[in-house]
mmCIF file of N, CA and C in Angstrom:
data_model
loop_
_atom_site.group_PDB
_atom_site.id
_atom_site.type_symbol
_atom_site.label_atom_id
_atom_site.label_comp_id
_atom_site.label_asym_id
_atom_site.label_seq_id
_atom_site.Cartn_x
_atom_site.Cartn_y
_atom_site.Cartn_z
ATOM 1 N N MET K 4 -173.871 -130.795 -51.248
ATOM 2 C CA MET K 4 -173.559 -132.196 -51.160
ATOM 3 C C MET K 4 -172.050 -132.374 -51.321
ATOM 4 N N SER K 5 -171.317 -132.236 -50.227
ATOM 5 C CA SER K 5 -169.867 -132.300 -50.301
ATOM 6 C C SER K 5 -169.336 -133.497 -49.525
ATOM 7 N N ASN K 6 -168.126 -133.885 -49.905
ATOM 8 C CA ASN K 6 -167.461 -135.015 -49.263
ATOM 9 C C ASN K 6 -166.174 -134.553 -48.581
ATOM 10 N N LEU K 7 -165.836 -135.238 -47.514
ATOM 11 C CA LEU K 7 -164.543 -135.056 -46.862
ATOM 12 C C LEU K 7 -163.702 -136.269 -47.217
ATOM 13 N N HIS K 8 -162.579 -136.017 -47.852
ATOM 14 C CA HIS K 8 -161.646 -137.082 -48.219
ATOM 15 C C HIS K 8 -160.499 -137.048 -47.212
ATOM 16 N N GLN K 9 -160.375 -138.091 -46.432
ATOM 17 C CA GLN K 9 -159.286 -138.195 -45.459
ATOM 18 C C GLN K 9 -158.162 -138.980 -46.117
ATOM 19 N N LEU K 10 -157.141 -138.265 -46.552
ATOM 20 C CA LEU K 10 -156.006 -138.889 -47.225
ATOM 21 C C LEU K 10 -154.985 -139.284 -46.168
ATOM 22 N N MET K 11 -154.894 -140.567 -45.902
ATOM 23 C CA MET K 11 -154.075 -141.082 -44.805
ATOM 24 C C MET K 11 -152.788 -141.735 -45.286
ATOM 25 N N SER K 12 -152.454 -141.540 -46.547
ATOM 26 C CA SER K 12 -151.264 -142.140 -47.124
ATOM 27 C C SER K 12 -150.629 -141.152 -48.088
ATOM 28 N N ASP K 13 -149.329 -141.231 -48.208
ATOM 29 C CA ASP K 13 -148.632 -140.393 -49.191
ATOM 30 C C ASP K 13 -148.193 -141.250 -50.375
ATOM 31 N N ARG K 14 -148.829 -142.379 -50.556
ATOM 32 C CA ARG K 14 -148.448 -143.320 -51.608
ATOM 33 C C ARG K 14 -149.580 -143.527 -52.603
ATOM 34 N N GLU K 15 -149.188 -144.002 -53.763
ATOM 35 C CA GLU K 15 -150.162 -144.441 -54.755
ATOM 36 C C GLU K 15 -150.565 -145.859 -54.376
ATOM 37 N N PRO K 16 -151.769 -146.270 -54.647
ATOM 38 C CA PRO K 16 -152.739 -145.575 -55.477
ATOM 39 C C PRO K 16 -153.639 -144.613 -54.704
ATOM 40 N N ALA K 17 -153.439 -144.461 -53.397
ATOM 41 C CA ALA K 17 -154.355 -143.658 -52.583
ATOM 42 C C ALA K 17 -154.499 -142.233 -53.109
ATOM 43 N N ILE K 18 -153.388 -141.568 -53.393
ATOM 44 C CA ILE K 18 -153.455 -140.172 -53.841
ATOM 45 C C ILE K 18 -154.200 -140.071 -55.168
ATOM 46 N N GLY K 19 -153.817 -140.880 -56.122
ATOM 47 C CA GLY K 19 -154.446 -140.828 -57.444
ATOM 48 C C GLY K 19 -155.924 -141.156 -57.412
ATOM 49 N N GLU K 20 -156.289 -142.167 -56.650
ATOM 50 C CA GLU K 20 -157.700 -142.550 -56.562
ATOM 51 C C GLU K 20 -158.524 -141.457 -55.896
ATOM 52 N N CYS K 21 -157.969 -140.847 -54.873
ATOM 53 C CA CYS K 21 -158.657 -139.741 -54.196
ATOM 54 C C CYS K 21 -158.856 -138.579 -55.154
ATOM 55 N N LEU K 22 -157.792 -138.147 -55.799
ATOM 56 C CA LEU K 22 -157.874 -136.988 -56.688
ATOM 57 C C LEU K 22 -158.786 -137.232 -57.879
ATOM 58 N N ALA K 23 -158.937 -138.488 -58.276
ATOM 59 C CA ALA K 23 -159.774 -138.818 -59.433
ATOM 60 C C ALA K 23 -161.256 -138.533 -59.184
ATOM 61 N N ILE K 24 -161.674 -138.532 -57.923
ATOM 62 C CA ILE K 24 -163.103 -138.346 -57.658
ATOM 63 C C ILE K 24 -163.430 -137.084 -56.855
ATOM 64 N N VAL K 25 -162.422 -136.301 -56.516
ATOM 65 C CA VAL K 25 -162.680 -135.043 -55.800
ATOM 66 C C VAL K 25 -163.447 -134.102 -56.712
ATOM 67 N N ARG K 26 -164.507 -133.525 -56.159
ATOM 68 C CA ARG K 26 -165.349 -132.594 -56.907
ATOM 69 C C ARG K 26 -165.252 -131.209 -56.268
ATOM 70 N N PRO K 27 -165.647 -130.187 -57.006
ATOM 71 C CA PRO K 27 -165.723 -128.852 -56.393
ATOM 72 C C PRO K 27 -166.623 -128.910 -55.158
ATOM 73 N N GLY K 28 -166.195 -128.294 -54.087
ATOM 74 C CA GLY K 28 -166.947 -128.309 -52.838
ATOM 75 C C GLY K 28 -166.477 -129.384 -51.872
ATOM 76 N N ASP K 29 -165.765 -130.397 -52.392
ATOM 77 C CA ASP K 29 -165.190 -131.419 -51.523
ATOM 78 C C ASP K 29 -163.965 -130.844 -50.815
ATOM 79 N N GLU K 30 -163.569 -131.517 -49.764
ATOM 80 C CA GLU K 30 -162.375 -131.106 -49.019
ATOM 81 C C GLU K 30 -161.484 -132.314 -48.812
ATOM 82 N N ILE K 31 -160.179 -132.090 -48.884
ATOM 83 C CA ILE K 31 -159.202 -133.143 -48.606
ATOM 84 C C ILE K 31 -158.493 -132.779 -47.313
ATOM 85 N N LEU K 32 -158.514 -133.703 -46.374
ATOM 86 C CA LEU K 32 -157.812 -133.527 -45.103
ATOM 87 C C LEU K 32 -156.673 -134.533 -45.056
ATOM 88 N N LEU K 33 -155.454 -134.028 -44.973
ATOM 89 C CA LEU K 33 -154.283 -134.898 -44.856
ATOM 90 C C LEU K 33 -154.141 -135.327 -43.403
ATOM 91 N N VAL K 34 -154.093 -136.637 -43.197
ATOM 92 C CA VAL K 34 -154.066 -137.221 -41.858
ATOM 93 C C VAL K 34 -152.946 -138.258 -41.799
ATOM 94 N N GLY K 35 -152.284 -138.372 -40.664
ATOM 95 C CA GLY K 35 -151.246 -139.392 -40.496
ATOM 96 C C GLY K 35 -150.153 -139.240 -41.534
ATOM 97 N N ASP K 36 -149.787 -140.359 -42.171
ATOM 98 C CA ASP K 36 -148.735 -140.329 -43.193
ATOM 99 C C ASP K 36 -149.120 -139.473 -44.396
ATOM 100 N N GLY K 37 -150.387 -139.180 -44.546
ATOM 101 C CA GLY K 37 -150.842 -138.350 -45.664
ATOM 102 C C GLY K 37 -150.223 -136.962 -45.678
ATOM 103 N N VAL K 38 -149.822 -136.448 -44.521
ATOM 104 C CA VAL K 38 -149.216 -135.106 -44.489
ATOM 105 C C VAL K 38 -147.884 -135.073 -45.224
ATOM 106 N N ARG K 39 -147.239 -136.222 -45.383
ATOM 107 C CA ARG K 39 -145.959 -136.251 -46.111
ATOM 108 C C ARG K 39 -146.134 -135.919 -47.584
ATOM 109 N N ALA K 40 -147.365 -135.995 -48.081
ATOM 110 C CA ALA K 40 -147.634 -135.609 -49.468
ATOM 111 C C ALA K 40 -147.309 -134.136 -49.697
ATOM 112 N N LEU K 41 -147.280 -133.333 -48.634
ATOM 113 C CA LEU K 41 -146.928 -131.917 -48.766
ATOM 114 C C LEU K 41 -145.490 -131.741 -49.233
ATOM 115 N N VAL K 42 -144.666 -132.736 -48.990
ATOM 116 C CA VAL K 42 -143.269 -132.672 -49.393
ATOM 117 C C VAL K 42 -143.055 -133.437 -50.694
ATOM 118 N N ASP K 43 -143.511 -134.671 -50.733
ATOM 119 C CA ASP K 43 -143.189 -135.559 -51.846
ATOM 120 C C ASP K 43 -144.131 -135.448 -53.039
ATOM 121 N N ASP K 44 -145.377 -135.117 -52.807
ATOM 122 C CA ASP K 44 -146.372 -135.196 -53.872
ATOM 123 C C ASP K 44 -147.151 -133.905 -54.069
ATOM 124 N N ILE K 45 -146.579 -132.766 -53.702
ATOM 125 C CA ILE K 45 -147.331 -131.523 -53.796
ATOM 126 C C ILE K 45 -147.716 -131.216 -55.238
ATOM 127 N N GLY K 46 -146.934 -131.664 -56.196
ATOM 128 C CA GLY K 46 -147.289 -131.457 -57.595
ATOM 129 C C GLY K 46 -148.621 -132.091 -57.940
ATOM 130 N N LYS K 47 -148.871 -133.261 -57.397
ATOM 131 C CA LYS K 47 -150.130 -133.958 -57.640
ATOM 132 C C LYS K 47 -151.296 -133.234 -56.965
ATOM 133 N N LEU K 48 -151.020 -132.577 -55.853
ATOM 134 C CA LEU K 48 -152.072 -131.917 -55.083
ATOM 135 C C LEU K 48 -152.285 -130.459 -55.488
ATOM 136 N N ALA K 49 -151.469 -129.950 -56.391
ATOM 137 C CA ALA K 49 -151.496 -128.526 -56.739
ATOM 138 C C ALA K 49 -152.875 -128.055 -57.197
ATOM 139 N N GLY K 50 -153.610 -128.885 -57.883
ATOM 140 C CA GLY K 50 -154.907 -128.475 -58.399
ATOM 141 C C GLY K 50 -155.998 -128.371 -57.356
ATOM 142 N N VAL K 51 -155.728 -128.871 -56.151
ATOM 143 C CA VAL K 51 -156.771 -128.871 -55.116
ATOM 144 C C VAL K 51 -156.335 -128.130 -53.860
ATOM 145 N N THR K 52 -155.310 -127.298 -53.944
ATOM 146 C CA THR K 52 -154.791 -126.668 -52.732
ATOM 147 C C THR K 52 -155.830 -125.832 -52.001
ATOM 148 N N GLY K 53 -156.797 -125.258 -52.703
ATOM 149 C CA GLY K 53 -157.846 -124.489 -52.047
ATOM 150 C C GLY K 53 -158.778 -125.348 -51.221
ATOM 151 N N GLN K 54 -158.791 -126.637 -51.499
ATOM 152 C CA GLN K 54 -159.654 -127.581 -50.808
ATOM 153 C C GLN K 54 -158.867 -128.426 -49.797
ATOM 154 N N LEU K 55 -157.622 -128.081 -49.576
ATOM 155 C CA LEU K 55 -156.706 -128.936 -48.829
ATOM 156 C C LEU K 55 -156.438 -128.386 -47.435
ATOM 157 N N THR K 56 -156.572 -129.249 -46.430
ATOM 158 C CA THR K 56 -156.189 -128.931 -45.062
ATOM 159 C C THR K 56 -155.389 -130.113 -44.533
ATOM 160 N N ALA K 57 -154.746 -129.923 -43.402
ATOM 161 C CA ALA K 57 -153.948 -130.993 -42.809
ATOM 162 C C ALA K 57 -154.129 -130.975 -41.294
ATOM 163 N N LEU K 58 -154.069 -132.130 -40.711
ATOM 164 C CA LEU K 58 -154.181 -132.244 -39.265
ATOM 165 C C LEU K 58 -152.894 -131.720 -38.634
ATOM 166 N N ALA K 59 -153.030 -130.732 -37.767
ATOM 167 C CA ALA K 59 -151.879 -130.029 -37.191
ATOM 168 C C ALA K 59 -150.944 -130.959 -36.433
ATOM 169 N N ALA K 60 -151.481 -131.841 -35.608
ATOM 170 C CA ALA K 60 -150.639 -132.747 -34.819
ATOM 171 C C ALA K 60 -149.798 -133.645 -35.723
ATOM 172 N N ASP K 61 -150.383 -134.113 -36.821
ATOM 173 C CA ASP K 61 -149.639 -134.978 -37.736
ATOM 174 C C ASP K 61 -148.582 -134.191 -38.505
ATOM 175 N N ALA K 62 -148.894 -132.955 -38.866
ATOM 176 C CA ALA K 62 -147.907 -132.105 -39.533
ATOM 177 C C ALA K 62 -146.708 -131.866 -38.617
ATOM 178 N N ARG K 63 -146.977 -131.637 -37.328
ATOM 179 C CA ARG K 63 -145.881 -131.468 -36.360
ATOM 180 C C ARG K 63 -145.075 -132.762 -36.228
ATOM 181 N N ASP K 64 -145.767 -133.882 -36.089
ATOM 182 C CA ASP K 64 -145.095 -135.174 -35.908
ATOM 183 C C ASP K 64 -144.203 -135.543 -37.089
ATOM 184 N N HIS K 65 -144.608 -135.149 -38.289
ATOM 185 C CA HIS K 65 -143.848 -135.494 -39.496
ATOM 186 C C HIS K 65 -142.910 -134.366 -39.933
ATOM 187 N N GLY K 66 -142.876 -133.284 -39.160
ATOM 188 C CA GLY K 66 -141.954 -132.190 -39.456
ATOM 189 C C GLY K 66 -142.282 -131.408 -40.710
ATOM 190 N N VAL K 67 -143.575 -131.292 -41.047
ATOM 191 C CA VAL K 67 -143.947 -130.569 -42.268
ATOM 192 C C VAL K 67 -144.783 -129.316 -41.988
ATOM 193 N N GLU K 68 -144.778 -128.854 -40.747
ATOM 194 C CA GLU K 68 -145.543 -127.640 -40.401
ATOM 195 C C GLU K 68 -145.108 -126.440 -41.236
ATOM 196 N N LEU K 69 -143.806 -126.240 -41.345
ATOM 197 C CA LEU K 69 -143.288 -125.106 -42.109
ATOM 198 C C LEU K 69 -143.673 -125.230 -43.574
ATOM 199 N N ARG K 70 -143.566 -126.421 -44.112
ATOM 200 C CA ARG K 70 -143.930 -126.652 -45.518
ATOM 201 C C ARG K 70 -145.412 -126.321 -45.737
ATOM 202 N N ALA K 71 -146.264 -126.744 -44.822
ATOM 203 C CA ALA K 71 -147.691 -126.445 -44.928
ATOM 204 C C ALA K 71 -147.921 -124.936 -44.923
ATOM 205 N N SER K 72 -147.197 -124.231 -44.064
ATOM 206 C CA SER K 72 -147.320 -122.779 -43.988
ATOM 207 C C SER K 72 -146.876 -122.132 -45.301
ATOM 208 N N GLU K 73 -145.761 -122.587 -45.847
ATOM 209 C CA GLU K 73 -145.265 -122.050 -47.118
ATOM 210 C C GLU K 73 -146.283 -122.232 -48.242
ATOM 211 N N LEU K 74 -146.990 -123.348 -48.209
ATOM 212 C CA LEU K 74 -147.962 -123.660 -49.249
ATOM 213 C C LEU K 74 -149.358 -123.100 -48.937
ATOM 214 N N GLU K 75 -149.455 -122.410 -47.799
ATOM 215 C CA GLU K 75 -150.720 -121.839 -47.327
ATOM 216 C C GLU K 75 -151.797 -122.908 -47.156
ATOM 217 N N ILE K 76 -151.367 -124.049 -46.618
ATOM 218 C CA ILE K 76 -152.276 -125.138 -46.285
ATOM 219 C C ILE K 76 -152.715 -124.932 -44.848
ATOM 220 N N ARG K 77 -154.004 -124.884 -44.631
ATOM 221 C CA ARG K 77 -154.540 -124.656 -43.289
ATOM 222 C C ARG K 77 -154.355 -125.904 -42.433
ATOM 223 N N LEU K 78 -153.769 -125.709 -41.249
ATOM 224 C CA LEU K 78 -153.614 -126.798 -40.284
ATOM 225 C C LEU K 78 -154.765 -126.724 -39.297
ATOM 226 N N VAL K 79 -155.376 -127.865 -39.010
ATOM 227 C CA VAL K 79 -156.529 -127.900 -38.110
ATOM 228 C C VAL K 79 -156.260 -128.849 -36.948
ATOM 229 N N GLU K 80 -156.865 -128.535 -35.829
ATOM 230 C CA GLU K 80 -156.753 -129.369 -34.633
ATOM 231 C C GLU K 80 -157.831 -130.457 -34.669
ATOM 232 N N ASP K 81 -157.733 -131.398 -33.748
ATOM 233 C CA ASP K 81 -158.651 -132.538 -33.724
ATOM 234 C C ASP K 81 -160.116 -132.121 -33.620
ATOM 235 N N ASP K 82 -160.416 -131.079 -32.841
ATOM 236 C CA ASP K 82 -161.821 -130.672 -32.695
ATOM 237 C C ASP K 82 -162.404 -130.178 -34.014
ATOM 238 N N VAL K 83 -161.582 -129.534 -34.835
ATOM 239 C CA VAL K 83 -162.038 -129.069 -36.145
ATOM 240 C C VAL K 83 -162.229 -130.271 -37.083
ATOM 241 N N TRP K 84 -161.363 -131.272 -36.951
ATOM 242 C CA TRP K 84 -161.495 -132.503 -37.734
ATOM 243 C C TRP K 84 -162.858 -133.141 -37.458
ATOM 244 N N VAL K 85 -163.202 -133.249 -36.194
ATOM 245 C CA VAL K 85 -164.497 -133.833 -35.818
ATOM 246 C C VAL K 85 -165.638 -133.013 -36.410
ATOM 247 N N GLU K 86 -165.515 -131.697 -36.353
ATOM 248 C CA GLU K 86 -166.547 -130.824 -36.907
ATOM 249 C C GLU K 86 -166.694 -131.044 -38.409
ATOM 250 N N LYS K 87 -165.558 -131.169 -39.102
ATOM 251 C CA LYS K 87 -165.592 -131.391 -40.552
ATOM 252 C C LYS K 87 -166.318 -132.692 -40.889
ATOM 253 N N VAL K 88 -166.090 -133.715 -40.081
ATOM 254 C CA VAL K 88 -166.757 -135.001 -40.312
ATOM 255 C C VAL K 88 -168.268 -134.837 -40.248
ATOM 256 N N THR K 89 -168.734 -134.009 -39.332
ATOM 257 C CA THR K 89 -170.182 -133.832 -39.183
ATOM 258 C C THR K 89 -170.776 -132.915 -40.248
ATOM 259 N N LEU K 90 -169.972 -132.058 -40.857
ATOM 260 C CA LEU K 90 -170.478 -131.091 -41.831
ATOM 261 C C LEU K 90 -170.614 -131.651 -43.248
ATOM 262 N N HIS K 91 -169.851 -132.672 -43.566
ATOM 263 C CA HIS K 91 -169.861 -133.227 -44.918
ATOM 264 C C HIS K 91 -170.832 -134.399 -45.005
ATOM 265 N N GLU K 92 -171.397 -134.548 -46.197
ATOM 266 C CA GLU K 92 -172.365 -135.613 -46.404
ATOM 267 C C GLU K 92 -171.729 -136.995 -46.265
ATOM 268 N N GLN K 93 -170.556 -137.164 -46.858
ATOM 269 C CA GLN K 93 -169.839 -138.430 -46.772
ATOM 270 C C GLN K 93 -168.402 -138.184 -46.357
ATOM 271 N N VAL K 94 -167.830 -139.175 -45.701
ATOM 272 C CA VAL K 94 -166.416 -139.153 -45.334
ATOM 273 C C VAL K 94 -165.774 -140.376 -45.989
ATOM 274 N N LEU K 95 -164.790 -140.114 -46.823
ATOM 275 C CA LEU K 95 -164.082 -141.200 -47.514
ATOM 276 C C LEU K 95 -162.645 -141.218 -47.010
ATOM 277 N N SER K 96 -162.154 -142.390 -46.664
ATOM 278 C CA SER K 96 -160.783 -142.535 -46.166
ATOM 279 C C SER K 96 -159.949 -143.261 -47.197
ATOM 280 N N TRP K 97 -158.801 -142.677 -47.500
ATOM 281 C CA TRP K 97 -157.875 -143.215 -48.498
ATOM 282 C C TRP K 97 -156.623 -143.675 -47.773
ATOM 283 N N LEU K 98 -156.349 -144.981 -47.843
ATOM 284 C CA LEU K 98 -155.213 -145.560 -47.120
ATOM 285 C C LEU K 98 -154.085 -145.941 -48.040
#
């Protein structure tokens, strides 16, 4: 029973609220402006890096591809995003 958390913002309260309810087995996908958290808020995300992925196109658009690689954050394409949505019991979006 896992959830996919789509973190679409690099601002509070979205990050804090998301992290407050993430459970083992859940996954966080950084989408849109959320990929900027890899630069500005990585300290907050440090405890969940094993559960963290980012949308590749958004990482490229925001210039954080290299940062994601350094942090060993898996970048996924849109087709994998769609697959993740179907694999998790719930999808929660944080704006």
